[in-house]
Amino acid sequence: MSAKSKLSTLILILSLVFLYAGCLAFAKQDPELKQCTHQCRVQQQYDEKQKEECVRTCEEYHREKKDRESLKEVGQDPDVEFHPGGELSECQSRCVGLAGEVRQLCLFRCQQKWRRDHASRWEEEGKKQSKEDAEDEGEEEKHNPYVFEDKHFSTAIKTGKGRVDLLTKFTHDSDILRGIENYRLALLVASPKSFVVPNHFDANAIFVVTQGRGTLTLIHEDKRESFNIETGDIIHVRAGTPLYLINRDDNEKLFIVKLLQPINQPDHYEVFYGAGGAKPESFYETFSTEILEAALKTSRDKLERFFDKQGKGPFLEASREQIEAMSSHEEGSKGGGLWPFGSESKSKSAFNLFRKREPSHCNRYGQLFEVEEDEFKRLKDFDLRVSYANITKGCMSAPFYNSRAIKIAIVVKGEGYFEMVSPPVSPKSSQEDSGGRKSGSRYQKISSRLRSDTVFVVPAGHPFVTVASRNNNLEILCFEVNIENNVRYLLAGEGNYVQQFEKEAKELAFKSKEEEVDRIFGNQDEEFFFPGPRQQRGRDYE
Ligand SMILES: *[C@@H]1O[C@H](CO)[C@@H](O)[C@H](O)[C@H]1NC(C)=O
């Protein structure tokens, strides 16, 4: 079947569905998707692939529709826009003769097609934005030492069953982040039913599970500690603690974000595999054979055969029985969930961000979960707070700054962008004392699109804001280091710091009547999360 007739059949199906759905628009469960999918499956002229594609289009359409509805809820204008110029408007012009829902559908199809044709649009737009900004600021290329993307991760370990990606040093091309040079960030991804062989490393670490289900075992001096881990679990691992890990899910990958604080060198840590063999190479084997013979009281041949067996690398496949046996069976040991009731031993190493807790800020525009030092004492070792922001699509966080904490943030899900106020930045080579600014503005706007695994750093005192795209919630995991005595100064919305000024200070500072100042700074009465910008400059980032 030609692409054209395929398209028209699809439009026909979707319009039928639309009419059908019209009658049921208020039924509780949206039957539209079901009906649409059904229609796809019974098209005899479709082969399997075409049926699948048809189903996918139904799903896309349905998702889009829901998005539009939820945008309406948060006061955004979701109406299909006419984009002037280019293929899109040409396609859209074909919808002009149509009316009502069929027209909407036609417009939708155009948008879908346009999106597909511009799958790499994001990339291009991102580049364009950087260029524009560079032009604005008369720079050759925008230098952004605060943001780290895919290219800044190197793969430390990669096997069929999993991988570890290590982020470059925070100071890799700028001294601006010297304050956190003794932290490293790594991402571990373990395939379903895999086993990560026992290892230890010369760094203190905080692990945060961002997806999946596993079991982590720590070997302490006098006991073994195993706990089942799941999304939101925060685990503290002291330097040098031997540990092993399984992904005990049959289907889902296990994702762990690790913040590491190396011991021996400020910005570098090493992983040591004791158990293992040829691969991962066991450190036992590094000793001279005569030492090993004596230490293990075993003959050379036996040892050679013994240490030669394991050759599959640090991520291994485990059988269902092995997984089952290693999963923690103790009721209370689930993901540190026994807090605050747990026995001392278990609750000390793990804590869940989400379970049995209220967010510290919550409205329909977003949620913020935070773990304070005194809730999870182990964080004290790090002078750290772990937090998780879930910004509703189309919404934004309040602009604020931290008085002394440095925020290391990683996007877990969704996309959007952030803007931050920074003193002008220049590459490492041409850094001068900040007193020696050449010209123009005291500040520079740092901005970047955000998407899964983008890491960005917000230094102390730097005002910033994050915005979720219109399509998806933006979920960000944050490590805030230097948290002791930190104050979060909100710059807008309920509780913003200007509201605390005296009358005279307000009037002098803004050269306006107090009422005027109060009107401006009192107008936004939401706290911490707001509806996002209507005209997003960040449209470029969507
Ligand atoms: C974030 O919010 C969305 C929508 O409210 C919800 O479905 C999702 O589970 C939330 N994520 C977390 C980690 O709580």
PDB file of C-alpha atoms and ligand atoms in Angstrom, residues 354 367 369 388 390 473 475, ligand 1:
ATOM      1  CA  PHE A 354       9.248   8.994  48.536  1.00  0.00           C
ATOM      2  CA  GLN A 367       6.482  18.561  44.017  1.00  0.00           C
ATOM      3  CA  PHE A 369      10.961  15.833  48.094  1.00  0.00           C
ATOM      4  CA  TYR A 388      13.961  15.375  44.043  1.00  0.00           C
ATOM      5  CA  ASN A 390       9.003  16.762  39.943  1.00  0.00           C
ATOM      6  CA  ASN A 473       7.084  16.457  33.626  1.00  0.00           C
ATOM      7  CA  GLU A 475      12.093  15.162  37.193  1.00  0.00           C
TER       8      GLU A 475
HETATM    9  C1  LIG B   1       5.965  12.959  39.051  1.00  0.00           C
HETATM   10  O1  LIG B   1       4.657  13.403  38.779  1.00  0.00           O
HETATM   11  C2  LIG B   1       3.946  12.593  37.880  1.00  0.00           C
HETATM   12  C3  LIG B   1       2.617  13.249  37.602  1.00  0.00           C
HETATM   13  O2  LIG B   1       2.052  13.765  38.755  1.00  0.00           O
HETATM   14  C4  LIG B   1       3.786  11.191  38.464  1.00  0.00           C
HETATM   15  O3  LIG B   1       3.114  10.363  37.561  1.00  0.00           O
HETATM   16  C5  LIG B   1       5.161  10.628  38.749  1.00  0.00           C
HETATM   17  O4  LIG B   1       5.047   9.371  39.371  1.00  0.00           O
HETATM   18  C6  LIG B   1       5.923  11.574  39.659  1.00  0.00           C
HETATM   19  N1  LIG B   1       7.261  11.043  39.861  1.00  0.00           N
HETATM   20  C7  LIG B   1       7.734  10.718  41.057  1.00  0.00           C
HETATM   21  C8  LIG B   1       9.080  10.140  41.076  1.00  0.00           C
HETATM   22  O5  LIG B   1       7.092  10.875  42.069  1.00  0.00           O
END
